[in-house]
Amino acid sequence: MTTPDQLEVIEDGTDAADETLYCTVHPTVATHLRCNRCGRPMCTRCAVKTPVGYRCRECVRSQQDKFFDAQALDYLIAGAVSLVISFFAALVVARLGWFLFAFFLSPAAGGLIGRVVWRLTGKRRGRYTAIVVGANVILGALPFFMLNPLAIGIYLFMATGAAVAQFRLHL
Ligand SMILES: [Zn+2]
Ligand SMILES: [Zn+2]
């Protein structure tokens, strides 16, 4: 939890800190904080800590929209690539028989899926790429689950983790 005294008071004038403001979203909550981008008053619940200071949720959201530049087609490509590669990788893992192979093949398959998606989507960043990739890696492997539950169980865990890790974004 962020307490009011941990927040920096934005200094945009000589008497700004003495002025009592009311949060734009919560009109009953008094605050001394303003968003350092749009300047609207905001309470500590609404303030989001960013590398460049405290901002309101709306400004953070619009910054993210600019950051995430993936197009609808990217998700289709990401899903299809993940599904197809995962299908064949899981087939191999399930067929090999010895479940320990899954420990070596799964992270490699996941890594490959991540790299191929990354290239084919023009290295654009998508808010939902990690979810789409993860879901399709799992979907592609499910048909083989009954064939070799142990190996595919390991595969589901490790391949999905390796594929998704490349799209986890830190803001
Ligand atoms: Zn703002
Ligand atoms: Zn508020």
Coordinates of N, CA and C and ligand atoms in Angstrom, one line a residue:
M1 N 0.8 -1.2 0.0 CA 0.0 0.0 0.0 C 0.9 1.3 0.0
T2 N 0.4 2.2 -0.8 CA 1.1 3.5 -0.8 C 0.4 4.5 0.1
T3 N 1.1 5.0 1.0 CA 0.5 6.0 1.9 C 0.7 7.4 1.4
P4 N -0.1 8.4 1.7 CA 0.0 9.7 1.2 C 1.4 10.3 1.3
D5 N 2.1 10.1 2.5 CA 3.3 10.7 2.7 C 4.5 10.1 1.9
Q6 N 4.2 8.9 1.3 CA 5.2 8.3 0.4 C 5.2 8.9 -0.9
L7 N 4.1 9.6 -1.3 CA 3.9 10.1 -2.6 C 4.6 11.5 -2.7
E8 N 5.2 11.7 -3.8 CA 5.8 13.0 -4.0 C 4.7 14.0 -4.4
V9 N 4.8 15.2 -3.8 CA 3.9 16.2 -4.2 C 4.4 16.9 -5.4
I10 N 3.6 16.9 -6.4 CA 4.0 17.5 -7.7 C 4.1 19.0 -7.5
E11 N 5.3 19.5 -7.8 CA 5.5 21.0 -7.6 C 5.3 21.7 -9.0
D12 N 4.1 22.2 -9.1 CA 3.9 22.9 -10.4 C 3.6 24.4 -10.1
G13 N 3.7 24.8 -8.8 CA 3.5 26.2 -8.5 C 4.0 26.4 -7.0
T14 N 4.0 27.6 -6.6 CA 4.5 27.9 -5.3 C 3.6 27.4 -4.2
D15 N 2.2 27.5 -4.4 CA 1.3 27.1 -3.3 C 0.6 25.8 -3.7
A16 N 1.1 25.1 -4.6 CA 0.4 23.9 -5.1 C 0.2 22.9 -3.9
A17 N 1.1 22.8 -3.1 CA 1.1 21.7 -2.0 C 0.0 22.1 -0.9
D18 N -0.3 23.4 -0.8 CA -1.2 23.8 0.2 C -2.7 23.7 -0.2
E19 N -2.8 23.7 -1.5 CA -4.1 23.6 -2.1 C -4.8 22.3 -1.9
T20 N -6.0 22.3 -1.4 CA -6.8 21.0 -1.3 C -7.5 20.7 -2.5
L21 N -7.2 19.6 -3.1 CA -7.9 19.1 -4.3 C -8.7 17.9 -4.0
Y22 N -9.6 17.7 -4.9 CA -10.4 16.5 -4.8 C -10.2 15.6 -6.0
C23 N -10.1 14.3 -5.7 CA -9.8 13.3 -6.7 C -10.9 13.4 -7.8
T24 N -10.5 13.3 -9.1 CA -11.4 13.4 -10.2 C -12.3 12.2 -10.2
V25 N -11.8 11.0 -9.8 CA -12.6 9.8 -9.9 C -13.4 9.6 -8.6
H26 N -12.8 10.1 -7.5 CA -13.5 10.0 -6.2 C -13.6 11.4 -5.6
P27 N -14.7 12.1 -6.0 CA -14.9 13.5 -5.6 C -14.9 13.8 -4.2
T28 N -15.1 12.8 -3.3 CA -15.1 13.0 -1.9 C -13.8 12.9 -1.2
V29 N -12.8 12.4 -1.9 CA -11.5 12.2 -1.4 C -10.6 13.4 -1.6
A30 N -10.1 14.0 -0.6 CA -9.2 15.1 -0.7 C -7.8 14.6 -1.0
T31 N -7.0 15.4 -1.7 CA -5.7 15.0 -2.1 C -4.8 16.2 -2.4
H32 N -3.5 16.0 -2.4 CA -2.6 17.0 -2.8 C -1.9 16.6 -4.1
L33 N -2.3 15.5 -4.6 CA -1.6 14.9 -5.8 C -2.2 15.3 -7.1
R34 N -1.4 15.5 -8.1 CA -1.9 15.7 -9.4 C -1.2 14.8 -10.3
C35 N -1.8 14.3 -11.4 CA -1.2 13.5 -12.4 C -0.1 14.4 -13.1
N36 N 1.1 13.9 -13.2 CA 2.1 14.8 -13.8 C 2.1 14.8 -15.3
R37 N 1.1 14.2 -15.9 CA 0.9 14.2 -17.3 C -0.3 15.1 -17.7
C38 N -1.4 14.8 -17.2 CA -2.6 15.6 -17.5 C -3.0 16.6 -16.5
G39 N -2.4 16.5 -15.3 CA -2.6 17.5 -14.3 C -3.9 17.4 -13.4
R40 N -4.7 16.4 -13.7 CA -5.9 16.2 -12.9 C -5.6 15.8 -11.5
P41 N -6.4 16.2 -10.5 CA -6.2 15.8 -9.1 C -6.5 14.3 -9.0
M42 N -5.7 13.6 -8.2 CA -6.0 12.2 -8.0 C -5.6 11.8 -6.6
C43 N -6.4 10.8 -6.1 CA -6.1 10.3 -4.7 C -5.0 9.2 -4.8
T44 N -4.6 8.7 -3.7 CA -3.5 7.7 -3.7 C -4.0 6.4 -4.3
R45 N -5.3 6.2 -4.2 CA -5.8 4.9 -4.8 C -5.7 5.0 -6.3
C46 N -5.9 6.2 -6.9 CA -5.9 6.4 -8.3 C -4.5 6.6 -8.9
A47 N -3.5 6.9 -8.1 CA -2.2 7.2 -8.5 C -1.4 5.9 -8.9
V48 N -0.8 6.0 -10.0 CA 0.0 4.8 -10.4 C 1.5 5.3 -10.5
K49 N 2.3 4.5 -9.9 CA 3.8 4.9 -9.9 C 4.4 4.4 -11.2
T50 N 4.9 5.3 -11.9 CA 5.6 5.0 -13.2 C 7.0 5.5 -13.1
P51 N 7.9 5.1 -14.0 CA 9.3 5.5 -13.9 C 9.5 7.0 -14.0
V52 N 8.5 7.7 -14.5 CA 8.5 9.1 -14.7 C 7.7 9.9 -13.7
G53 N 7.2 9.2 -12.6 CA 6.4 9.9 -11.6 C 5.0 9.3 -11.5
Y54 N 4.2 9.9 -10.7 CA 2.8 9.4 -10.4 C 1.9 9.9 -11.5
R55 N 1.1 9.0 -12.0 CA 0.2 9.4 -13.1 C -1.2 8.8 -12.8
C56 N -2.2 9.3 -13.4 CA -3.6 8.8 -13.3 C -3.7 7.5 -14.1
R57 N -4.7 6.7 -13.8 CA -4.8 5.5 -14.6 C -5.1 5.7 -16.1
E58 N -5.8 6.7 -16.4 CA -6.2 7.0 -17.8 C -4.9 7.3 -18.6
C59 N -4.0 8.1 -18.0 CA -2.8 8.4 -18.7 C -1.9 7.2 -18.9
V60 N -1.8 6.4 -17.9 CA -1.1 5.1 -17.9 C -1.6 4.2 -19.0
R61 N -2.9 4.2 -19.1 CA -3.6 3.3 -20.1 C -3.3 3.8 -21.5
S62 N -3.4 5.1 -21.7 CA -3.2 5.6 -23.0 C -1.7 5.5 -23.4
Q63 N -0.8 5.6 -22.5 CA 0.6 5.3 -22.7 C 0.8 3.9 -23.2
Q64 N 0.1 3.0 -22.5 CA 0.2 1.5 -22.9 C -0.3 1.3 -24.3
D65 N -1.4 2.0 -24.6 CA -2.0 1.8 -25.9 C -1.0 2.1 -27.0
K66 N -0.2 3.2 -26.7 CA 0.9 3.5 -27.7 C 2.0 2.5 -27.7
F67 N 2.2 1.9 -26.5 CA 3.3 1.0 -26.4 C 2.9 -0.3 -27.1
F68 N 1.7 -0.8 -26.9 CA 1.3 -2.0 -27.6 C 0.8 -1.7 -29.0
D69 N 1.6 -2.1 -29.9 CA 1.3 -1.7 -31.3 C 0.9 -2.9 -32.2
A70 N 0.6 -4.1 -31.5 CA 0.2 -5.2 -32.3 C -1.2 -5.0 -33.0
Q71 N -1.3 -5.6 -34.2 CA -2.5 -5.5 -34.9 C -3.3 -6.8 -34.8
A72 N -4.6 -6.8 -35.2 CA -5.4 -8.0 -35.0 C -4.8 -9.2 -35.7
L73 N -4.3 -9.0 -36.8 CA -3.7 -10.1 -37.6 C -2.5 -10.8 -36.8
D74 N -1.8 -10.0 -36.0 CA -0.7 -10.5 -35.2 C -1.2 -11.6 -34.3
Y75 N -2.4 -11.4 -33.7 CA -2.9 -12.4 -32.8 C -3.3 -13.7 -33.5
L76 N -3.8 -13.5 -34.7 CA -4.1 -14.7 -35.5 C -2.9 -15.5 -35.8
I77 N -1.8 -14.8 -36.3 CA -0.6 -15.4 -36.6 C 0.0 -16.1 -35.3
A78 N 0.0 -15.3 -34.3 CA 0.6 -15.8 -33.0 C -0.1 -17.1 -32.6
G79 N -1.4 -17.1 -32.7 CA -2.2 -18.3 -32.3 C -2.0 -19.5 -33.2
A80 N -2.0 -19.2 -34.5 CA -1.8 -20.3 -35.5 C -0.4 -20.9 -35.4
V81 N 0.6 -20.1 -35.3 CA 2.0 -20.5 -35.2 C 2.1 -21.4 -33.9
S82 N 1.6 -20.9 -32.8 CA 1.8 -21.6 -31.5 C 1.0 -23.0 -31.6
L83 N -0.1 -23.0 -32.2 CA -0.9 -24.2 -32.3 C -0.2 -25.2 -33.1
V84 N 0.2 -24.8 -34.3 CA 0.8 -25.8 -35.2 C 2.2 -26.4 -34.7
I85 N 3.0 -25.5 -34.3 CA 4.3 -25.9 -33.8 C 4.1 -26.8 -32.5
S86 N 3.3 -26.3 -31.6 CA 3.0 -27.1 -30.4 C 2.5 -28.5 -30.7
F87 N 1.6 -28.5 -31.7 CA 1.0 -29.8 -32.1 C 2.1 -30.8 -32.4
F88 N 3.0 -30.4 -33.3 CA 4.1 -31.4 -33.7 C 5.1 -31.6 -32.6
A89 N 5.4 -30.6 -31.9 CA 6.4 -30.8 -30.8 C 5.8 -31.7 -29.7
A90 N 4.5 -31.6 -29.4 CA 3.9 -32.5 -28.4 C 3.8 -33.9 -29.0
L91 N 3.5 -34.0 -30.3 CA 3.5 -35.3 -30.9 C 4.8 -36.1 -30.7
V92 N 5.9 -35.3 -31.0 CA 7.2 -35.9 -30.8 C 7.5 -36.3 -29.3
V93 N 7.2 -35.4 -28.4 CA 7.4 -35.6 -27.0 C 6.6 -36.8 -26.5
A94 N 5.3 -36.9 -27.0 CA 4.5 -38.0 -26.5 C 4.9 -39.3 -27.1
R95 N 5.4 -39.3 -28.3 CA 5.8 -40.5 -29.0 C 7.2 -41.1 -28.6
L96 N 8.0 -40.2 -28.1 CA 9.4 -40.6 -27.6 C 9.3 -41.7 -26.5
G97 N 8.2 -41.6 -25.8 CA 8.1 -42.6 -24.8 C 8.7 -42.3 -23.5
W98 N 10.0 -42.1 -23.5 CA 10.7 -41.8 -22.2 C 10.4 -40.4 -21.8
F99 N 9.7 -40.2 -20.7 CA 9.2 -38.9 -20.3 C 10.3 -37.9 -20.0
L100 N 11.6 -38.4 -19.7 CA 12.6 -37.4 -19.4 C 13.0 -36.6 -20.6
F101 N 12.8 -37.1 -21.8 CA 13.0 -36.3 -23.0 C 12.2 -35.0 -22.9
A102 N 11.1 -35.1 -22.3 CA 10.2 -33.9 -22.2 C 10.9 -32.7 -21.6
F103 N 11.8 -33.0 -20.6 CA 12.5 -32.0 -19.9 C 13.5 -31.2 -20.8
F104 N 13.9 -31.8 -21.9 CA 14.9 -31.2 -22.8 C 14.1 -30.6 -24.0
L105 N 13.1 -31.3 -24.5 CA 12.4 -30.9 -25.7 C 11.4 -29.7 -25.4
S106 N 10.8 -29.8 -24.3 CA 9.7 -28.8 -24.0 C 10.2 -27.3 -24.0
P107 N 11.3 -27.0 -23.2 CA 11.7 -25.6 -23.2 C 12.2 -25.2 -24.6
A108 N 12.8 -26.2 -25.4 CA 13.3 -25.8 -26.7 C 12.1 -25.5 -27.6
A109 N 11.0 -26.3 -27.5 CA 9.9 -26.1 -28.4 C 9.2 -24.8 -28.0
G110 N 9.1 -24.5 -26.7 CA 8.5 -23.2 -26.3 C 9.3 -22.1 -26.8
G111 N 10.6 -22.2 -26.7 CA 11.5 -21.1 -27.1 C 11.4 -20.9 -28.6
L112 N 11.3 -22.0 -29.4 CA 11.1 -21.9 -30.8 C 9.8 -21.2 -31.2
I113 N 8.8 -21.6 -30.5 CA 7.4 -21.0 -30.8 C 7.5 -19.5 -30.5
G114 N 8.1 -19.1 -29.4 CA 8.3 -17.7 -29.1 C 9.0 -16.9 -30.1
R115 N 10.1 -17.5 -30.6 CA 11.0 -16.8 -31.6 C 10.2 -16.6 -32.9
V116 N 9.6 -17.7 -33.3 CA 8.8 -17.7 -34.6 C 7.7 -16.6 -34.6
V117 N 7.0 -16.6 -33.5 CA 5.9 -15.7 -33.3 C 6.4 -14.3 -33.4
W118 N 7.5 -14.1 -32.6 CA 8.1 -12.7 -32.5 C 8.5 -12.2 -33.9
R119 N 9.1 -13.1 -34.7 CA 9.5 -12.7 -36.1 C 8.4 -12.4 -37.0
L120 N 7.4 -13.4 -37.0 CA 6.3 -13.3 -37.9 C 5.3 -12.1 -37.6
T121 N 5.3 -11.7 -36.4 CA 4.4 -10.6 -36.0 C 5.2 -9.3 -36.1
G122 N 6.3 -9.3 -36.8 CA 7.1 -8.0 -37.0 C 7.6 -7.4 -35.7
K123 N 7.8 -8.2 -34.7 CA 8.3 -7.8 -33.4 C 7.4 -6.7 -32.8
R124 N 6.1 -6.7 -33.1 CA 5.2 -5.7 -32.5 C 4.8 -6.3 -31.1
R125 N 4.5 -5.4 -30.3 CA 4.1 -5.8 -28.9 C 2.6 -5.8 -28.7
G126 N 2.1 -6.9 -28.2 CA 0.7 -7.1 -28.1 C 0.3 -7.3 -26.6
R127 N -0.7 -6.6 -26.2 CA -1.1 -6.7 -24.8 C -1.5 -8.2 -24.5
Y128 N -2.1 -8.9 -25.5 CA -2.6 -10.2 -25.2 C -1.8 -11.3 -25.9
T129 N -0.6 -11.0 -26.4 CA 0.2 -12.0 -27.1 C 0.5 -13.2 -26.2
A130 N 0.9 -12.9 -25.0 CA 1.3 -14.0 -24.1 C 0.1 -14.9 -23.8
I131 N -1.1 -14.4 -23.7 CA -2.2 -15.2 -23.4 C -2.6 -16.1 -24.6
V132 N -2.5 -15.4 -25.8 CA -2.9 -16.1 -27.1 C -1.9 -17.3 -27.3
V133 N -0.6 -17.0 -27.1 CA 0.5 -18.0 -27.3 C 0.3 -19.1 -26.3
G134 N 0.2 -18.8 -25.1 CA 0.0 -19.8 -24.0 C -1.2 -20.7 -24.2
A135 N -2.3 -20.1 -24.6 CA -3.5 -20.9 -24.8 C -3.3 -21.9 -26.0
N136 N -2.7 -21.4 -27.0 CA -2.6 -22.3 -28.2 C -1.5 -23.3 -28.1
V137 N -0.4 -23.0 -27.3 CA 0.6 -24.1 -27.0 C -0.1 -25.2 -26.2
I138 N -1.0 -24.9 -25.3 CA -1.7 -25.9 -24.5 C -2.7 -26.6 -25.4
L139 N -3.4 -25.9 -26.2 CA -4.4 -26.5 -27.2 C -3.8 -27.5 -28.1
G140 N -2.6 -27.1 -28.6 CA -1.9 -27.9 -29.6 C -1.4 -29.2 -29.0
A141 N -1.1 -29.2 -27.7 CA -0.6 -30.4 -27.1 C -1.7 -31.3 -26.5
L142 N -2.8 -30.8 -26.2 CA -3.9 -31.6 -25.5 C -4.3 -32.9 -26.2
P143 N -4.3 -32.9 -27.6 CA -4.7 -34.2 -28.2 C -3.8 -35.4 -27.8
F144 N -2.6 -35.1 -27.4 CA -1.7 -36.2 -27.1 C -1.6 -36.5 -25.6
F145 N -2.4 -35.8 -24.8 CA -2.3 -36.0 -23.4 C -2.5 -37.4 -22.9
M146 N -3.5 -38.1 -23.5 CA -3.9 -39.4 -23.1 C -2.8 -40.4 -23.6
L147 N -2.1 -40.0 -24.6 CA -1.1 -40.9 -25.2 C 0.1 -41.1 -24.2
N148 N 0.4 -40.0 -23.5 CA 1.6 -40.0 -22.6 C 1.4 -38.9 -21.6
P149 N 0.5 -39.1 -20.6 CA 0.1 -38.0 -19.7 C 1.3 -37.4 -19.0
L150 N 2.3 -38.2 -18.6 CA 3.4 -37.7 -17.8 C 4.3 -36.7 -18.7
A151 N 4.6 -37.2 -19.9 CA 5.5 -36.4 -20.8 C 4.7 -35.1 -21.2
I152 N 3.5 -35.3 -21.5 CA 2.7 -34.1 -22.0 C 2.4 -33.1 -20.8
G153 N 2.3 -33.7 -19.6 CA 2.1 -32.8 -18.5 C 3.4 -32.0 -18.3
I154 N 4.5 -32.6 -18.4 CA 5.8 -31.8 -18.3 C 5.9 -30.8 -19.5
Y155 N 5.5 -31.3 -20.6 CA 5.5 -30.4 -21.8 C 4.6 -29.2 -21.6
L156 N 3.4 -29.4 -21.2 CA 2.4 -28.3 -21.0 C 3.0 -27.2 -20.1
F157 N 3.6 -27.7 -19.0 CA 4.2 -26.8 -18.0 C 5.4 -26.0 -18.6
M158 N 6.4 -26.8 -19.1 CA 7.6 -26.1 -19.5 C 7.6 -25.4 -20.9
A159 N 6.9 -26.0 -21.9 CA 6.8 -25.3 -23.2 C 6.0 -24.1 -23.1
T160 N 4.9 -24.1 -22.4 CA 4.0 -22.9 -22.2 C 4.8 -21.8 -21.5
G161 N 5.5 -22.2 -20.5 CA 6.3 -21.3 -19.7 C 7.3 -20.6 -20.6
A162 N 8.1 -21.4 -21.3 CA 9.1 -20.9 -22.2 C 8.6 -20.0 -23.3
A163 N 7.5 -20.4 -23.9 CA 6.9 -19.6 -25.0 C 6.4 -18.2 -24.5
V164 N 5.7 -18.3 -23.4 CA 5.0 -17.1 -22.8 C 6.0 -16.1 -22.2
A165 N 7.1 -16.7 -21.7 CA 8.1 -15.8 -21.0 C 8.6 -14.7 -22.0
Q166 N 8.6 -15.0 -23.3 CA 9.2 -14.0 -24.2 C 8.2 -12.8 -24.5
F167 N 7.0 -13.0 -24.0 CA 6.0 -11.9 -24.3 C 5.5 -11.3 -23.0
R168 N 6.1 -11.7 -21.9 CA 5.7 -11.0 -20.7 C 6.4 -9.6 -20.7
L169 N 5.6 -8.6 -20.6 CA 6.1 -7.3 -20.7 C 6.1 -6.5 -19.4
H170 N 7.2 -5.8 -19.2 CA 7.3 -5.1 -17.9 C 7.1 -3.6 -18.2
L171 N 6.2 -3.0 -17.6 CA 5.9 -1.6 -17.8 C 6.3 -0.8 -16.6
Ligands
ZN1 ZN -3.4 11.8 -16.2
ZN2 ZN -9.4 8.5 -6.6

